[in-house]
């Protein structure tokens, strides 16, 4: 895809995926894979990513109890095991309570975005070899790597400021980006060692991160201040600098800035917030779909022409209060994914207690699937289902992209939020040590 010129910069950046001949190593690996497939009979084992000894799973981060459930990535989504993401809880709490500034922020997180609870796990990914889980822990303002065999911490990276948030892993699985929400910074780490390989500044309260163009670029969406009661549109100016920052993922130099306020105004939607929440790119990355604060719907943005091309308002739940101060962290809808074919969107209607599949061509929603405060949406391993986290019911639920109907649901820990595809050892059932 090509990135249009920013209205804040005259630089023109053309982003293309280079064509490369397959390397000898790649051809050898492909031949080995075919040989292995020919020599092996079909089994009913959990799906693998093609790497010997690994199986594909889903990590479910249970934010309030500091655990991550590991479930099957398709089928019945059965629970396989659970990981303690805060084995060092006592040590971290001692440090916090001995530091007045850290304690203020710790309690602020509890009483603000935590809704009266500590936020112990926000986001998580597996390392390429399936040996570890890398997780961000908002209340502890860090990222840790947990050994999946022992349950012990391999490394810990304290972020700048006092809270860590959403992450993204590079397509090759070697780097992980994490938003440090109180310092307006994104740190990019080596996923194996935890060493920082780069960093860049963002707008206020960086949130979602997405790698594009095969890992060449990194997009960050900042959502501004979401923890005040100044939610009336007249007070929107108090929310801070909300923008999309795009950087080169090798040099971490800013490529461009996208101010959605200008684009929304040009489309005639001055009433909508410009705080970009969860996003979903089309497979060719030509269009970006996103949610914004306080809105029950989705926005379509054409990347090449640098303009908003459609806005879809989704149904309201008549039982949802219209008092915006009661909506969690300025959300109305929070969570979106797209199926691999790129023709269906899955939308989590967080404060309206439903999820729905939306046809991308018509933007027509399907059946409204009742769900308790769905907080995230991702895609199953086989690409046939949308998997949402029901944070109000401590469950994850799968919805069929084709029919829009619920096909499975499984109980998990307290307040599940992020759900991610991951890989673990083929025989893994849980850590052997806490």
PDB file of N, CA and C in Angstrom, residues 300-336:
ATOM      1  N   UNK A 300     -14.530   3.776   8.310  1.00  0.00           N
ATOM      2  CA  UNK A 300     -13.710   3.229   7.230  1.00  0.00           C
ATOM      3  C   UNK A 300     -12.811   4.329   6.680  1.00  0.00           C
ATOM      4  N   UNK A 301     -11.520   4.050   6.607  1.00  0.00           N
ATOM      5  CA  UNK A 301     -10.528   5.031   6.151  1.00  0.00           C
ATOM      6  C   UNK A 301      -9.738   4.437   5.002  1.00  0.00           C
ATOM      7  N   UNK A 302      -9.666   5.161   3.890  1.00  0.00           N
ATOM      8  CA  UNK A 302      -8.886   4.739   2.736  1.00  0.00           C
ATOM      9  C   UNK A 302      -7.463   5.274   2.876  1.00  0.00           C
ATOM     10  N   UNK A 303      -6.505   4.360   2.941  1.00  0.00           N
ATOM     11  CA  UNK A 303      -5.134   4.754   3.231  1.00  0.00           C
ATOM     12  C   UNK A 303      -4.521   5.557   2.081  1.00  0.00           C
ATOM     13  N   UNK A 304      -4.727   5.117   0.846  1.00  0.00           N
ATOM     14  CA  UNK A 304      -4.089   5.788  -0.298  1.00  0.00           C
ATOM     15  C   UNK A 304      -4.604   7.208  -0.492  1.00  0.00           C
ATOM     16  N   UNK A 305      -5.906   7.397  -0.379  1.00  0.00           N
ATOM     17  CA  UNK A 305      -6.471   8.732  -0.602  1.00  0.00           C
ATOM     18  C   UNK A 305      -6.485   9.581   0.664  1.00  0.00           C
ATOM     19  N   UNK A 306      -6.103   8.976   1.792  1.00  0.00           N
ATOM     20  CA  UNK A 306      -6.019   9.685   3.069  1.00  0.00           C
ATOM     21  C   UNK A 306      -7.352  10.340   3.435  1.00  0.00           C
ATOM     22  N   UNK A 307      -8.431   9.580   3.335  1.00  0.00           N
ATOM     23  CA  UNK A 307      -9.723  10.150   3.690  1.00  0.00           C
ATOM     24  C   UNK A 307     -10.660   9.087   4.234  1.00  0.00           C
ATOM     25  N   UNK A 308     -11.574   9.510   5.051  1.00  0.00           N
ATOM     26  CA  UNK A 308     -12.623   8.631   5.559  1.00  0.00           C
ATOM     27  C   UNK A 308     -13.653   8.448   4.457  1.00  0.00           C
ATOM     28  N   UNK A 309     -14.013   7.197   4.213  1.00  0.00           N
ATOM     29  CA  UNK A 309     -14.917   6.889   3.109  1.00  0.00           C
ATOM     30  C   UNK A 309     -16.285   6.414   3.578  1.00  0.00           C
ATOM     31  N   UNK A 310     -16.417   6.035   4.844  1.00  0.00           N
ATOM     32  CA  UNK A 310     -17.724   5.598   5.326  1.00  0.00           C
ATOM     33  C   UNK A 310     -17.728   5.576   6.851  1.00  0.00           C
ATOM     34  N   UNK A 311     -18.905   5.794   7.406  1.00  0.00           N
ATOM     35  CA  UNK A 311     -19.116   5.655   8.846  1.00  0.00           C
ATOM     36  C   UNK A 311     -20.388   4.826   9.043  1.00  0.00           C
ATOM     37  N   UNK A 312     -20.283   3.778   9.825  1.00  0.00           N
ATOM     38  CA  UNK A 312     -21.420   2.898  10.077  1.00  0.00           C
ATOM     39  C   UNK A 312     -21.831   2.982  11.550  1.00  0.00           C
ATOM     40  N   UNK A 313     -23.070   3.370  11.792  1.00  0.00           N
ATOM     41  CA  UNK A 313     -23.609   3.371  13.146  1.00  0.00           C
ATOM     42  C   UNK A 313     -24.283   2.031  13.403  1.00  0.00           C
ATOM     43  N   UNK A 314     -23.899   1.382  14.473  1.00  0.00           N
ATOM     44  CA  UNK A 314     -24.467   0.092  14.841  1.00  0.00           C
ATOM     45  C   UNK A 314     -25.541   0.273  15.909  1.00  0.00           C
ATOM     46  N   UNK A 315     -26.403  -0.723  16.095  1.00  0.00           N
ATOM     47  CA  UNK A 315     -27.521  -0.574  17.037  1.00  0.00           C
ATOM     48  C   UNK A 315     -27.071  -0.278  18.461  1.00  0.00           C
ATOM     49  N   UNK A 316     -27.922   0.475  19.153  1.00  0.00           N
ATOM     50  CA  UNK A 316     -27.730   0.719  20.574  1.00  0.00           C
ATOM     51  C   UNK A 316     -28.548  -0.291  21.367  1.00  0.00           C
ATOM     52  N   UNK A 317     -28.045  -0.619  22.531  1.00  0.00           N
ATOM     53  CA  UNK A 317     -28.826  -1.419  23.468  1.00  0.00           C
ATOM     54  C   UNK A 317     -29.697  -0.445  24.255  1.00  0.00           C
ATOM     55  N   UNK A 318     -31.024  -0.594  24.202  1.00  0.00           N
ATOM     56  CA  UNK A 318     -31.886   0.352  24.919  1.00  0.00           C
ATOM     57  C   UNK A 318     -31.657   0.353  26.421  1.00  0.00           C
ATOM     58  N   UNK A 319     -31.008  -0.694  26.918  1.00  0.00           N
ATOM     59  CA  UNK A 319     -30.724  -0.751  28.348  1.00  0.00           C
ATOM     60  C   UNK A 319     -29.438  -0.054  28.745  1.00  0.00           C
ATOM     61  N   UNK A 320     -28.671   0.423  27.765  1.00  0.00           N
ATOM     62  CA  UNK A 320     -27.407   1.107  28.052  1.00  0.00           C
ATOM     63  C   UNK A 320     -27.665   2.565  28.383  1.00  0.00           C
ATOM     64  N   UNK A 321     -27.118   3.023  29.493  1.00  0.00           N
ATOM     65  CA  UNK A 321     -27.278   4.417  29.888  1.00  0.00           C
ATOM     66  C   UNK A 321     -26.649   5.338  28.858  1.00  0.00           C
ATOM     67  N   UNK A 322     -27.275   6.475  28.620  1.00  0.00           N
ATOM     68  CA  UNK A 322     -26.718   7.472  27.712  1.00  0.00           C
ATOM     69  C   UNK A 322     -25.789   8.442  28.439  1.00  0.00           C
ATOM     70  N   UNK A 323     -25.572   8.215  29.719  1.00  0.00           N
ATOM     71  CA  UNK A 323     -24.629   9.016  30.496  1.00  0.00           C
ATOM     72  C   UNK A 323     -23.222   8.548  30.145  1.00  0.00           C
ATOM     73  N   UNK A 324     -22.508   9.344  29.361  1.00  0.00           N
ATOM     74  CA  UNK A 324     -21.197   8.937  28.869  1.00  0.00           C
ATOM     75  C   UNK A 324     -20.187   8.706  29.984  1.00  0.00           C
ATOM     76  N   UNK A 325     -20.386   9.316  31.132  1.00  0.00           N
ATOM     77  CA  UNK A 325     -19.444   9.118  32.236  1.00  0.00           C
ATOM     78  C   UNK A 325     -19.532   7.709  32.803  1.00  0.00           C
ATOM     79  N   UNK A 326     -20.579   6.958  32.465  1.00  0.00           N
ATOM     80  CA  UNK A 326     -20.713   5.582  32.961  1.00  0.00           C
ATOM     81  C   UNK A 326     -20.060   4.573  32.034  1.00  0.00           C
ATOM     82  N   UNK A 327     -19.593   5.016  30.877  1.00  0.00           N
ATOM     83  CA  UNK A 327     -18.975   4.098  29.934  1.00  0.00           C
ATOM     84  C   UNK A 327     -17.503   3.908  30.297  1.00  0.00           C
ATOM     85  N   UNK A 328     -17.046   2.686  30.305  1.00  0.00           N
ATOM     86  CA  UNK A 328     -15.702   2.350  30.783  1.00  0.00           C
ATOM     87  C   UNK A 328     -14.629   2.947  29.875  1.00  0.00           C
ATOM     88  N   UNK A 329     -13.792   3.798  30.463  1.00  0.00           N
ATOM     89  CA  UNK A 329     -12.633   4.363  29.760  1.00  0.00           C
ATOM     90  C   UNK A 329     -13.012   4.995  28.417  1.00  0.00           C
ATOM     91  N   UNK A 330     -14.147   5.700  28.405  1.00  0.00           N
ATOM     92  CA  UNK A 330     -14.638   6.401  27.212  1.00  0.00           C
ATOM     93  C   UNK A 330     -15.045   5.450  26.083  1.00  0.00           C
ATOM     94  N   UNK A 331     -15.131   4.164  26.369  1.00  0.00           N
ATOM     95  CA  UNK A 331     -15.552   3.221  25.338  1.00  0.00           C
ATOM     96  C   UNK A 331     -17.053   3.319  25.118  1.00  0.00           C
ATOM     97  N   UNK A 332     -17.499   2.972  23.944  1.00  0.00           N
ATOM     98  CA  UNK A 332     -18.864   2.509  23.720  1.00  0.00           C
ATOM     99  C   UNK A 332     -18.716   1.112  23.119  1.00  0.00           C
ATOM    100  N   UNK A 333     -17.984   1.055  21.998  1.00  0.00           N
ATOM    101  CA  UNK A 333     -17.615  -0.232  21.422  1.00  0.00           C
ATOM    102  C   UNK A 333     -16.093  -0.348  21.431  1.00  0.00           C
ATOM    103  N   UNK A 334     -15.589  -1.509  21.835  1.00  0.00           N
ATOM    104  CA  UNK A 334     -14.134  -1.687  21.958  1.00  0.00           C
ATOM    105  C   UNK A 334     -13.777  -3.125  21.601  1.00  0.00           C
ATOM    106  N   UNK A 335     -13.246  -3.317  20.421  1.00  0.00           N
ATOM    107  CA  UNK A 335     -12.829  -4.644  19.974  1.00  0.00           C
ATOM    108  C   UNK A 335     -13.302  -4.898  18.556  1.00  0.00           C
ATOM    109  N   UNK A 336     -12.364  -5.223  17.658  1.00  0.00           N
ATOM    110  CA  UNK A 336     -12.732  -5.447  16.264  1.00  0.00           C
ATOM    111  C   UNK A 336     -11.689  -6.333  15.597  1.00  0.00           C
TER     112      UNK A 336
END
